[in-house]
Amino acid sequence: MGRRWIAYRTLAGKEIHRFLRIWPQTLLPPLVTTSLYFLIFGALMGPRIGPMAGFSYIDYIVPGIVLMAVINHSYANVVSSFFSAKFQRHIEEMLVAPMPNWVILAGYLTGGILRGMTIGALVLTVATLFTDLRPTNPLLALAIALMTSLLFALAGFINAIFANSFDDISIIPNFVLTPLVYLGGVFYSVQLLPEPWHRLSLANPILYMVNAFRYGFLGVADVDIEVAFLLVGGLIVVLSLWAWWLLRRGVGIKH
Amino acid sequence: MTALRLHRLRKIYDNGFEALKGIDLEVAEGDFFALLGPNGAGKSTTIGIVTSLVKKTSGKVEICGYDLDRQWEQAKRCVGLVPQEINFNQFEKVGQIVLNQAGYYGVPRRVARRRMERVLKQLELWDRRDQVSRRLSGGMKRRLMIARALVHSPRLLILDEPTAGVDIEIRHSMWDFLRELNRQGTTIILTTHYLEEAEQLCRNVAIIDHGEIIEATSMSRLLDQLEFNSYFLDLRRETRVVPDVPGYRIEVLDRTTWAVAVPRRLGLNPLFQALDERGIEIVDIRQRRNRLEQLFLQRVGRPMGEAA
Ligand SMILES: Nc1ncnc2c1ncn2[C@@H]1O[C@H](COP(=O)(O)OP(=O)(O)OP(=O)(O)O)[C@@H](O)[C@H]1O
Ligand SMILES: [Mg+2]
């Protein structure tokens, strides 16, 4: 086995072990919150809201809520793990070792993706208590979920590189990510919005991911699916290069 | 074969401060080498550059013959670092910390387990392997960092003030451990504030001050340069008139304490004889400065640790 592979496995294993060990902080809260969404918006209010794009309201919102969990937790895992490695300085254990930067990056991203996807799967399981929704195109749904997870793991990594305090790792999630997710068509079809809100919504990249994921379940979307894949793929390339370049320059981790 | 070669190494920090002014240094394979210098001299900066924690501004680093820029994987594999400050994950278990470090160096799991057991036993931490590292005592934390640095069997071990804040007994057992490690072939470089430590352990030494190497020589040759030893003398009775003893410099500190600079070529006997003739009774004598501190004073013109 190659040295780089061993190093990657060590780091990825450590990252996975970390979120499993602190599961009451990492796995439990999203289950509680999303169950409440399903209960309130789906079961209690859904029938009064009526159908959306031809589907019952709960079926319409389940994919968005699942993807929202994937986004939040892929991001949160990497931003908090990498920042605390910086803060407690055990990042130095990796910097002294013969680990290429991309191995470090890949190890953290693996942790973020696994946490995001694990929580996505758990939330989807909870949803089956409220609806018997089945994906029409599971592969497409899985692909866009994985890509979205990777993208937000990357974003969390970059956030952690620039962060100097614990405040810095909560600003982006609270003031950028949450609004974009809520306005990204998780709870409604943007077709219903008047201008200029409809056009403005189309500038929100999360809208494309939510809709592509929903398309995998329901076969309907407010946007072009190919555009969604191209957009997410393009953003992944850009953020990967950026993250790798930052690591190489030692920004935020080397004097 | 050289274990470490630095060529015109320079470091200017982001704030414009020049911490290293182009230093040259060579440490032979198998050596036990001390990097000595007062606070802020540039010791940790030098070590940081050698271990890839600090980016150099210019110059060249060669480790076990490998250029750190071009053959960085081979170069890094040769070095183990014990940093000045605690830098392991405080929430992780002792054994896991060592295993992870082995993994980062690419040591296969099976081998890593064996080595983890060996280094933890050597450093008397095996019983603590399942304990969370935060709960170790200060001395144990230092030892854990040594164990972690050795798990990939480096040819060169670099320790940045490894015994800071460690009590005498543990310090001595750490010295024994390092001597044995060196005897078995590991090159060791250490920085220290306990100058006695360098005298006790090291064969060769470089003195660094304000980012410059002001002396690089063998420990014994360095000690030979020593012109004076300094002592405190405790007197039985207050003595107002300070006798003039040729060759010695006597300084009155308080009613019954003098400080005296003793030239090595004269030794102590003539001084005691002269004091005895004048009826001055000495009840105690203590070393005032460690010999290396004296040496530093002699070469640099100010005590170690004082600003220029
Ligand atoms: N990140 C930094 N930014 C600016 N200056 C720095 C930085 N790190 C260190 N310095 C300065 O560089 C000089 C050398 O520091 P260094 O830590 O190498 O000293 P040292 O010899 O290890 O000292 P000590 O014995 O106190 O550990 C000091 O004046 C220090 O203030
Ligand atoms: Mg230092």
Coordinates of C-alpha atoms and ligand atoms in Angstrom, one line a residue:
Chain A
M1 CA 0.0 0.0 0.0
G2 CA 1.3 3.4 -0.9
R3 CA 2.3 5.9 1.8
R4 CA -0.1 8.5 0.5
W5 CA -3.0 6.1 0.6
I6 CA -2.1 5.2 4.2
A7 CA -2.0 8.8 5.1
Y8 CA -5.3 9.5 3.5
R9 CA -6.9 6.5 5.2
T10 CA -5.6 7.7 8.5
L11 CA -7.0 11.2 8.2
A12 CA -10.3 10.1 6.7
G13 CA -10.7 7.5 9.4
K14 CA -10.0 10.0 12.0
E15 CA -12.5 12.4 10.6
I16 CA -15.2 9.8 10.4
H17 CA -14.5 8.6 13.9
R18 CA -14.7 12.1 15.1
F19 CA -18.3 12.8 14.0
L20 CA -19.4 9.3 15.0
R21 CA -17.9 9.8 18.5
I22 CA -19.8 13.0 19.1
W23 CA -23.0 11.8 17.5
P24 CA -25.3 13.6 20.0
Q25 CA -23.8 16.8 18.6
T26 CA -23.5 15.8 15.0
L27 CA -26.2 13.2 14.1
L28 CA -29.0 13.8 16.5
P29 CA -29.9 17.5 16.2
P30 CA -30.6 17.4 12.4
L31 CA -33.0 14.4 13.0
V32 CA -34.9 16.4 15.5
T33 CA -35.1 19.6 13.4
T34 CA -36.1 17.9 10.2
S35 CA -38.7 15.7 12.0
L36 CA -40.3 19.0 13.1
Y37 CA -40.3 20.3 9.6
F38 CA -42.0 17.2 8.3
L39 CA -44.5 17.3 11.2
I40 CA -45.4 21.0 10.9
F41 CA -45.1 21.8 7.2
G42 CA -45.9 18.4 6.0
A43 CA -48.4 16.7 8.2
L44 CA -50.0 19.6 10.0
M45 CA -50.0 22.5 7.5
G46 CA -49.4 20.6 4.3
P47 CA -53.1 19.7 3.6
R48 CA -54.1 23.3 4.1
I49 CA -51.4 24.5 1.7
G50 CA -52.5 22.2 -0.9
P51 CA -50.6 20.6 -3.8
M52 CA -47.4 22.1 -5.2
A53 CA -46.4 21.5 -8.8
G54 CA -49.0 18.7 -8.8
F55 CA -47.6 16.9 -5.7
S56 CA -48.7 16.8 -2.1
Y57 CA -46.9 19.5 -0.1
I58 CA -45.0 17.0 2.0
D59 CA -43.7 15.2 -1.0
Y60 CA -42.7 18.5 -2.5
I61 CA -40.6 19.6 0.4
V62 CA -38.9 16.3 1.5
P63 CA -36.1 16.4 -1.2
G64 CA -35.3 20.0 -0.3
I65 CA -35.2 19.3 3.4
V66 CA -32.9 16.3 2.8
L67 CA -30.6 18.3 0.7
M68 CA -30.6 21.2 3.2
A69 CA -29.3 18.7 5.8
V70 CA -26.6 17.5 3.4
I71 CA -25.5 21.0 2.7
N72 CA -25.4 22.2 6.3
H73 CA -23.6 19.1 7.7
S74 CA -21.0 18.7 5.0
Y75 CA -20.1 22.3 5.6
A76 CA -20.3 22.2 9.4
N77 CA -18.1 19.0 9.6
V78 CA -15.2 20.4 7.7
V79 CA -15.3 23.9 8.9
S80 CA -15.3 22.9 12.6
S81 CA -12.9 20.0 12.3
F82 CA -10.3 21.9 10.2
F83 CA -10.6 25.0 12.3
S84 CA -10.1 23.2 15.5
A85 CA -7.1 21.4 14.1
K86 CA -5.7 24.8 13.3
F87 CA -6.7 26.3 16.6
Q88 CA -5.3 23.4 18.8
R89 CA -2.4 23.3 16.3
H90 CA -2.6 19.5 15.7
I91 CA -2.7 20.5 12.0
E92 CA 1.1 20.6 12.6
E93 CA 1.1 16.8 12.8
M94 CA 0.1 16.7 9.2
L95 CA 2.3 19.6 8.1
V96 CA 5.5 18.0 9.4
A97 CA 4.6 14.7 7.7
P98 CA 5.3 13.9 4.0
M99 CA 1.6 14.3 3.1
P100 CA 0.9 16.2 -0.1
N101 CA -1.6 19.0 0.3
W102 CA -4.2 17.3 -1.8
V103 CA -4.2 14.3 0.6
I104 CA -4.9 16.6 3.5
L105 CA -7.7 18.2 1.5
A106 CA -9.1 14.8 0.4
G107 CA -9.1 13.5 4.0
Y108 CA -11.2 16.4 5.3
L109 CA -13.6 16.4 2.4
T110 CA -14.2 12.7 2.9
G111 CA -15.2 13.3 6.5
G112 CA -17.5 16.1 5.4
I113 CA -19.1 14.1 2.6
L114 CA -19.7 11.1 4.8
R115 CA -21.3 13.1 7.5
G116 CA -23.5 15.0 5.1
M117 CA -24.6 11.9 3.3
T118 CA -25.1 9.9 6.5
I119 CA -27.4 12.7 7.8
G120 CA -29.1 12.9 4.4
A121 CA -29.9 9.2 4.5
L122 CA -31.1 9.4 8.1
V123 CA -33.4 12.4 7.3
L124 CA -34.8 10.5 4.3
T125 CA -35.5 7.5 6.6
V126 CA -37.4 9.8 9.0
A127 CA -39.3 11.2 6.0
T128 CA -40.7 7.7 5.3
L129 CA -42.6 8.0 8.5
F130 CA -44.6 10.8 7.0
T131 CA -44.8 9.9 3.3
D132 CA -44.2 6.9 1.0
L133 CA -42.3 9.0 -1.5
R134 CA -39.9 7.0 -3.8
P135 CA -37.3 8.5 -6.1
T136 CA -38.0 8.2 -9.8
N137 CA -34.4 8.6 -10.7
P138 CA -32.3 7.5 -7.6
L139 CA -29.0 7.6 -9.4
L140 CA -29.5 11.2 -10.5
A141 CA -30.6 12.1 -7.0
L142 CA -27.5 10.4 -5.5
A143 CA -25.2 12.1 -7.9
I144 CA -26.4 15.6 -7.3
A145 CA -26.4 14.9 -3.5
L146 CA -22.8 13.7 -3.6
M147 CA -21.7 16.7 -5.7
T148 CA -23.5 19.1 -3.5
S149 CA -22.0 17.5 -0.4
L150 CA -18.5 17.8 -1.9
L151 CA -19.1 21.4 -2.9
F152 CA -20.1 22.5 0.6
A153 CA -17.4 20.4 2.2
L154 CA -14.9 22.4 0.1
A155 CA -16.6 25.7 1.1
G156 CA -16.3 24.7 4.7
F157 CA -12.6 24.0 4.3
I158 CA -12.0 27.4 2.7
N159 CA -14.0 29.1 5.5
A160 CA -11.8 27.3 8.1
I161 CA -8.6 28.4 6.3
F162 CA -9.5 32.0 6.6
A163 CA -11.1 31.8 10.1
N164 CA -9.2 33.2 13.0
S165 CA -11.8 32.7 15.7
F166 CA -14.9 30.6 16.5
D167 CA -17.0 33.6 15.4
D168 CA -15.5 33.4 11.9
I169 CA -16.7 29.8 11.4
S170 CA -20.4 30.7 12.2
I171 CA -20.7 33.9 10.2
I172 CA -20.9 32.3 6.8
P173 CA -23.3 29.4 7.8
N174 CA -25.6 31.8 9.6
F175 CA -25.6 34.8 7.4
V176 CA -24.9 33.4 4.0
L177 CA -25.7 29.7 3.9
T178 CA -29.0 29.6 5.8
P179 CA -30.7 32.5 3.8
L180 CA -29.6 31.0 0.5
V181 CA -30.9 27.6 1.5
Y182 CA -34.2 28.9 2.7
L183 CA -34.6 31.1 -0.4
G184 CA -33.4 28.2 -2.6
G185 CA -36.8 26.8 -3.2
V186 CA -36.8 24.2 -0.5
F187 CA -40.3 25.1 0.6
Y188 CA -41.9 26.4 -2.6
S189 CA -41.6 26.4 -6.3
V190 CA -40.0 29.7 -7.5
Q191 CA -42.5 29.6 -10.4
L192 CA -45.0 31.0 -7.9
L193 CA -42.8 34.1 -7.2
P194 CA -43.6 37.4 -8.9
E195 CA -40.7 39.3 -10.6
P196 CA -38.2 40.4 -9.6
W197 CA -38.1 37.7 -6.9
H198 CA -38.3 34.9 -9.5
R199 CA -35.3 36.2 -11.4
L200 CA -33.4 36.9 -8.3
S201 CA -34.0 33.4 -7.1
L202 CA -32.4 32.1 -10.3
A203 CA -29.1 33.7 -9.3
N204 CA -29.0 31.5 -6.2
P205 CA -26.9 28.4 -6.9
I206 CA -28.6 26.4 -4.2
L207 CA -31.8 26.6 -6.1
Y208 CA -30.3 24.5 -8.9
M209 CA -29.1 21.8 -6.5
V210 CA -32.4 21.6 -4.6
N211 CA -34.3 21.4 -7.9
A212 CA -32.0 18.8 -9.5
F213 CA -32.3 16.7 -6.3
R214 CA -36.1 17.1 -6.3
Y215 CA -36.1 16.1 -10.0
G216 CA -34.5 12.8 -9.0
F217 CA -37.5 12.2 -6.7
L218 CA -40.5 13.8 -8.4
G219 CA -39.4 14.3 -12.0
V220 CA -40.2 18.0 -11.9
A221 CA -37.9 21.0 -11.5
D222 CA -38.0 24.8 -11.8
V223 CA -34.6 24.8 -13.6
D224 CA -32.8 23.0 -16.4
I225 CA -31.1 19.8 -14.9
E226 CA -28.1 20.0 -17.2
V227 CA -27.5 23.6 -16.1
A228 CA -27.7 22.4 -12.5
F229 CA -25.0 19.7 -13.0
L230 CA -22.7 22.1 -15.0
L231 CA -23.0 24.7 -12.3
V232 CA -22.3 22.4 -9.4
G233 CA -19.4 20.8 -11.3
G234 CA -18.0 24.1 -12.3
L235 CA -18.1 25.4 -8.7
I236 CA -16.4 22.2 -7.5
V237 CA -13.5 22.7 -9.9
V238 CA -13.1 26.4 -8.8
L239 CA -13.3 25.8 -5.1
S240 CA -11.0 22.7 -5.3
L241 CA -8.3 24.8 -7.1
W242 CA -8.8 27.6 -4.6
A243 CA -8.6 25.3 -1.6
W244 CA -5.5 23.5 -2.9
W245 CA -3.8 26.8 -3.7
L246 CA -4.5 28.2 -0.2
L247 CA -3.1 25.1 1.4
R248 CA 0.0 25.3 -0.9
R249 CA 0.6 28.9 0.1
G250 CA 0.1 27.9 3.7
V251 CA -2.5 30.6 4.2
G252 CA -3.7 30.7 7.7
I253 CA -1.7 27.7 8.8
K254 CA 2.0 28.6 8.2
H255 CA 3.8 31.8 9.1
Chain B
M1 CA 27.1 12.5 5.7
T2 CA 25.3 15.5 7.0
A3 CA 22.0 15.2 8.8
L4 CA 21.2 18.8 8.4
R5 CA 22.6 21.6 6.3
L6 CA 21.3 25.1 6.2
H7 CA 22.6 27.5 3.6
R8 CA 22.0 31.3 3.9
L9 CA 18.6 30.7 5.5
R10 CA 16.6 33.9 5.9
K11 CA 13.2 34.5 7.4
I12 CA 11.3 37.8 7.3
Y13 CA 7.9 37.5 9.0
D14 CA 4.9 39.2 7.6
N15 CA 5.2 42.1 9.9
G16 CA 8.7 42.8 8.4
F17 CA 10.7 41.4 11.3
E18 CA 13.9 39.7 10.2
A19 CA 14.1 36.7 12.5
L20 CA 16.9 34.9 10.6
K21 CA 19.6 36.8 8.8
G22 CA 21.0 34.2 6.4
I23 CA 22.3 31.5 8.7
D24 CA 24.6 28.7 7.7
L25 CA 24.7 25.5 9.8
E26 CA 25.9 22.0 9.4
V27 CA 25.1 19.0 11.7
A28 CA 26.8 15.7 11.0
E29 CA 25.0 12.4 11.0
G30 CA 25.1 10.8 14.5
D31 CA 25.8 14.1 16.2
F32 CA 24.1 15.4 19.4
F33 CA 23.8 19.0 18.7
A34 CA 22.7 22.0 20.7
L35 CA 21.2 25.2 19.3
L36 CA 21.6 27.7 22.0
G37 CA 20.3 31.2 22.3
P38 CA 18.3 33.6 24.4
N39 CA 14.6 34.2 24.0
G40 CA 13.7 35.4 20.6
A41 CA 17.0 34.5 19.1
G42 CA 15.4 32.5 16.2
K43 CA 15.7 28.9 17.4
S44 CA 12.1 28.0 16.9
T45 CA 12.0 29.8 13.6
T46 CA 15.0 27.8 12.4
I47 CA 13.4 24.5 13.5
G48 CA 10.0 25.6 12.1
I49 CA 11.6 26.1 8.6
V50 CA 13.4 22.7 8.8
T51 CA 10.1 20.9 9.7
S52 CA 7.9 22.8 7.2
L53 CA 5.9 24.7 9.8
V54 CA 7.3 28.0 8.8
K55 CA 8.0 29.2 5.3
K56 CA 11.5 30.4 4.6
T57 CA 12.1 33.7 2.8
S58 CA 15.2 32.4 1.1
G59 CA 18.1 30.0 1.4
K60 CA 18.4 26.3 1.3
V61 CA 17.6 23.4 3.7
E62 CA 19.0 19.9 3.2
I63 CA 18.0 17.0 5.4
C64 CA 19.9 13.7 5.2
G65 CA 21.1 14.8 1.8
Y66 CA 17.7 15.6 0.5
D67 CA 16.7 19.1 -0.6
L68 CA 13.6 20.2 1.3
D69 CA 12.2 22.0 -1.7
R70 CA 12.7 19.4 -4.4
Q71 CA 12.8 16.1 -2.5
W72 CA 10.4 17.1 0.3
E73 CA 8.9 13.7 0.8
Q74 CA 12.2 11.9 1.5
A75 CA 13.5 14.9 3.5
K76 CA 10.4 15.0 5.7
R77 CA 10.5 11.3 6.3
C78 CA 14.0 11.7 7.9
V79 CA 12.9 14.1 10.6
G80 CA 10.9 13.8 13.8
L81 CA 9.9 17.0 15.7
V82 CA 9.2 17.6 19.3
P83 CA 7.8 21.1 19.3
Q84 CA 8.2 23.8 21.9
E85 CA 4.5 23.9 22.7
I86 CA 1.9 21.2 23.1
N87 CA 0.2 20.6 19.8
F88 CA -1.7 17.4 19.9
N89 CA -5.4 16.9 20.0
Q90 CA -6.4 17.3 23.6
F91 CA -9.5 15.2 23.1
E92 CA -7.8 12.2 21.5
K93 CA -6.4 9.2 23.3
V94 CA -2.6 8.8 23.8
G95 CA -2.3 5.7 21.7
Q96 CA -4.4 7.1 18.9
I97 CA -2.3 10.2 18.7
V98 CA 0.8 8.2 18.1
L99 CA -0.9 5.8 15.7
N100 CA -2.3 8.7 13.6
Q101 CA 1.1 10.3 13.4
A102 CA 2.5 7.0 12.1
G103 CA -0.3 6.9 9.5
Y104 CA 0.5 10.4 8.3
Y105 CA 4.0 9.3 7.7
G106 CA 2.7 6.3 5.7
V107 CA 3.6 3.6 8.2
P108 CA 1.3 0.6 7.6
R109 CA -1.1 0.0 10.5
R110 CA 0.3 -3.3 11.6
V111 CA 3.9 -1.9 11.9
A112 CA 2.4 1.3 13.4
R113 CA 0.8 -0.7 16.3
R114 CA 4.1 -2.4 17.1
R115 CA 6.0 0.8 17.1
M116 CA 3.4 2.6 19.1
E117 CA 3.7 0.0 21.8
R118 CA 7.5 0.3 21.7
V119 CA 7.7 4.0 22.0
L120 CA 5.0 4.3 24.6
K121 CA 6.7 1.7 26.7
Q122 CA 10.1 3.4 26.2
L123 CA 8.6 6.7 27.4
E124 CA 6.6 5.1 30.2
L125 CA 3.2 6.0 28.8
W126 CA 2.0 2.5 27.8
D127 CA -0.4 2.4 30.8
R128 CA -1.9 5.6 29.6
R129 CA -2.5 4.6 26.1
D130 CA -6.3 4.7 26.4
Q131 CA -6.4 7.9 28.4
V132 CA -7.5 11.2 26.8
S133 CA -4.3 13.3 26.3
R134 CA -5.8 16.3 28.0
R135 CA -5.6 14.4 31.3
L136 CA -1.9 13.8 31.2
S137 CA 0.5 15.8 33.5
G138 CA 2.8 18.3 31.9
G139 CA 5.8 15.9 32.0
M140 CA 3.7 13.2 30.4
K141 CA 2.6 15.5 27.6
R142 CA 6.2 16.3 26.8
R143 CA 7.0 12.6 26.7
L144 CA 4.0 11.9 24.5
M145 CA 5.4 14.4 22.0
I146 CA 8.7 12.6 22.1
A147 CA 6.9 9.2 21.5
R148 CA 4.9 10.7 18.6
A149 CA 8.1 12.1 17.0
L150 CA 9.8 8.7 17.1
V151 CA 7.0 6.5 15.7
H152 CA 8.2 6.7 12.1
S153 CA 11.8 6.0 13.2
P154 CA 13.4 9.2 12.0
R155 CA 17.1 9.5 11.4
L156 CA 17.1 13.1 12.8
L157 CA 15.2 14.0 15.9
I158 CA 14.7 17.7 16.6
L159 CA 13.6 18.8 20.1
D160 CA 12.6 22.4 20.8
E161 CA 13.1 22.9 24.5
P162 CA 11.9 19.4 25.4
T163 CA 12.4 19.7 29.1
A164 CA 10.8 23.1 29.7
G165 CA 8.6 22.8 32.8
V166 CA 9.7 19.2 33.6
D167 CA 10.9 18.3 37.1
I168 CA 14.5 17.3 37.7
E169 CA 13.9 13.6 38.0
I170 CA 12.0 13.3 34.8
R171 CA 14.4 15.6 33.1
H172 CA 17.3 13.2 34.0
S173 CA 15.4 10.2 32.8
M174 CA 14.7 12.0 29.5
W175 CA 18.4 12.8 29.2
D176 CA 19.2 9.1 29.6
F177 CA 16.7 8.2 27.0
L178 CA 18.0 10.7 24.5
R179 CA 21.6 9.7 25.1
E180 CA 20.7 6.1 24.5
L181 CA 18.8 7.0 21.3
N182 CA 21.8 9.0 20.1
R183 CA 24.1 6.1 20.9
Q184 CA 22.0 3.9 18.7
G185 CA 22.5 6.2 15.8
T186 CA 19.8 8.9 15.8
T187 CA 21.1 12.3 15.2
I188 CA 19.7 14.7 17.8
I189 CA 19.4 18.5 17.7
L190 CA 18.0 20.3 20.6
T191 CA 17.4 23.8 21.8
T192 CA 17.3 24.5 25.4
H193 CA 17.2 27.2 28.0
Y194 CA 18.7 24.9 30.6
L195 CA 22.3 25.4 29.5
E196 CA 23.3 22.6 31.8
E197 CA 21.3 20.4 29.5
A198 CA 23.5 21.3 26.5
E199 CA 26.7 20.7 28.5
Q200 CA 25.4 17.4 29.7
L201 CA 24.2 16.0 26.4
C202 CA 25.7 17.7 23.4
R203 CA 28.9 17.2 21.5
N204 CA 28.6 20.2 19.2
V205 CA 26.9 23.5 19.6
A206 CA 25.9 26.6 17.8
I207 CA 25.0 29.8 19.5
I208 CA 22.4 31.9 17.8
D209 CA 21.5 35.5 18.7
H210 CA 19.3 38.0 16.9
G211 CA 19.0 35.7 13.9
E212 CA 22.7 35.1 13.5
I213 CA 24.9 32.2 14.3
I214 CA 27.7 33.8 16.4
E215 CA 29.6 30.6 17.2
A216 CA 29.5 27.0 15.9
T217 CA 32.0 24.6 17.5
S218 CA 32.4 21.6 19.7
M219 CA 31.2 21.8 23.2
S220 CA 34.6 21.1 24.7
R221 CA 36.3 23.8 22.6
L222 CA 33.6 26.2 23.6
L223 CA 34.1 25.5 27.2
D224 CA 37.9 26.0 26.8
Q225 CA 37.2 29.5 25.7
L226 CA 35.8 30.3 29.1
E227 CA 38.0 32.9 30.7
F228 CA 36.2 33.3 34.0
N229 CA 34.0 31.4 36.4
S230 CA 31.6 33.4 38.6
Y231 CA 30.8 32.6 42.2
F232 CA 28.9 34.0 45.1
L233 CA 30.8 34.0 48.4
D234 CA 28.9 34.1 51.7
L235 CA 31.0 35.7 54.5
R236 CA 30.7 34.9 58.2
R237 CA 31.0 38.5 59.2
E238 CA 30.2 41.8 57.5
T239 CA 33.4 43.0 55.9
R240 CA 33.6 46.7 54.8
V241 CA 36.9 46.8 53.1
V242 CA 37.1 44.8 49.9
P243 CA 40.6 43.4 49.6
D244 CA 42.5 43.8 46.4
V245 CA 43.5 40.4 45.2
P246 CA 45.4 40.6 41.9
G247 CA 43.7 38.9 39.0
Y248 CA 40.2 38.6 40.7
R249 CA 37.3 41.0 40.4
I250 CA 35.3 41.2 43.6
E251 CA 31.9 43.0 43.8
V252 CA 30.0 43.7 47.0
L253 CA 26.3 42.6 46.7
D254 CA 25.2 43.0 50.3
R255 CA 26.6 43.0 53.8
T256 CA 27.8 39.4 53.7
T257 CA 27.7 38.4 50.1
W258 CA 30.3 39.1 47.4
A259 CA 30.3 38.1 43.8
V260 CA 33.7 37.2 42.4
A261 CA 35.0 36.6 38.9
V262 CA 37.7 33.9 39.0
P263 CA 40.1 33.6 36.1
R264 CA 40.3 30.0 35.0
R265 CA 44.1 30.2 34.8
L266 CA 44.3 31.2 38.5
G267 CA 41.7 28.9 40.0
L268 CA 40.3 29.4 43.5
N269 CA 43.3 28.6 45.8
P270 CA 45.1 32.0 45.6
L271 CA 41.9 33.8 46.3
F272 CA 41.1 31.7 49.4
Q273 CA 44.7 32.1 50.6
A274 CA 44.6 35.9 50.2
L275 CA 41.2 36.1 52.0
D276 CA 42.5 33.8 54.7
E277 CA 45.5 36.0 55.3
R278 CA 43.2 39.0 55.8
G279 CA 41.1 37.0 58.3
I280 CA 38.0 36.9 56.0
E281 CA 36.0 33.7 56.7
I282 CA 34.0 32.2 53.9
V283 CA 31.1 30.0 55.0
D284 CA 29.7 29.1 51.6
I285 CA 30.5 29.3 47.9
R286 CA 28.0 29.0 45.1
Q287 CA 28.3 29.1 41.3
R288 CA 26.9 32.4 40.1
R289 CA 26.5 31.7 36.4
N290 CA 26.4 28.5 34.6
R291 CA 29.6 28.3 32.6
L292 CA 27.7 28.7 29.3
E293 CA 25.9 31.7 30.5
Q294 CA 29.3 33.1 31.5
L295 CA 30.6 32.3 28.0
F296 CA 27.6 34.0 26.4
L297 CA 28.3 37.1 28.5
Q298 CA 31.9 37.0 27.4
R299 CA 31.2 36.7 23.7
V300 CA 28.2 38.9 23.3
G301 CA 28.8 41.4 26.1
R302 CA 25.5 40.9 27.8
P303 CA 23.8 38.2 29.8
M304 CA 21.7 35.7 28.0
G305 CA 18.1 36.6 27.6
E306 CA 18.7 40.3 27.9
A307 CA 17.9 42.6 25.0
A308 CA 20.8 44.1 23.1
Ligands
LIG1 N1 4.7 34.8 13.6 C1 5.6 35.8 13.8 N2 5.4 37.0 13.4 C2 6.4 38.0 13.7 N3 7.5 37.8 14.4 C3 7.6 36.5 14.9 C4 6.7 35.5 14.7 N4 7.2 34.4 15.3 C5 8.3 34.7 15.9 N5 8.6 36.0 15.7 C6 9.8 36.8 16.2 O1 10.9 36.2 15.6 C7 12.0 36.2 16.6 C8 12.5 34.7 16.8 O2 11.5 33.9 17.4 P1 11.7 32.4 17.7 O3 10.4 31.9 18.2 O4 12.4 31.8 16.6 O5 12.7 32.6 19.0 P2 13.3 31.4 19.9 O6 14.8 31.5 19.8 O7 12.7 30.1 19.6 O8 12.9 32.0 21.3 P3 12.4 31.2 22.6 O9 13.6 30.8 23.3 O10 11.7 32.3 23.4 O11 11.5 30.1 22.2 C9 11.4 36.8 17.9 O12 11.8 38.1 18.0 C10 9.9 36.6 17.7 O13 9.2 37.7 18.3
MG2 MG 11.5 28.9 20.7

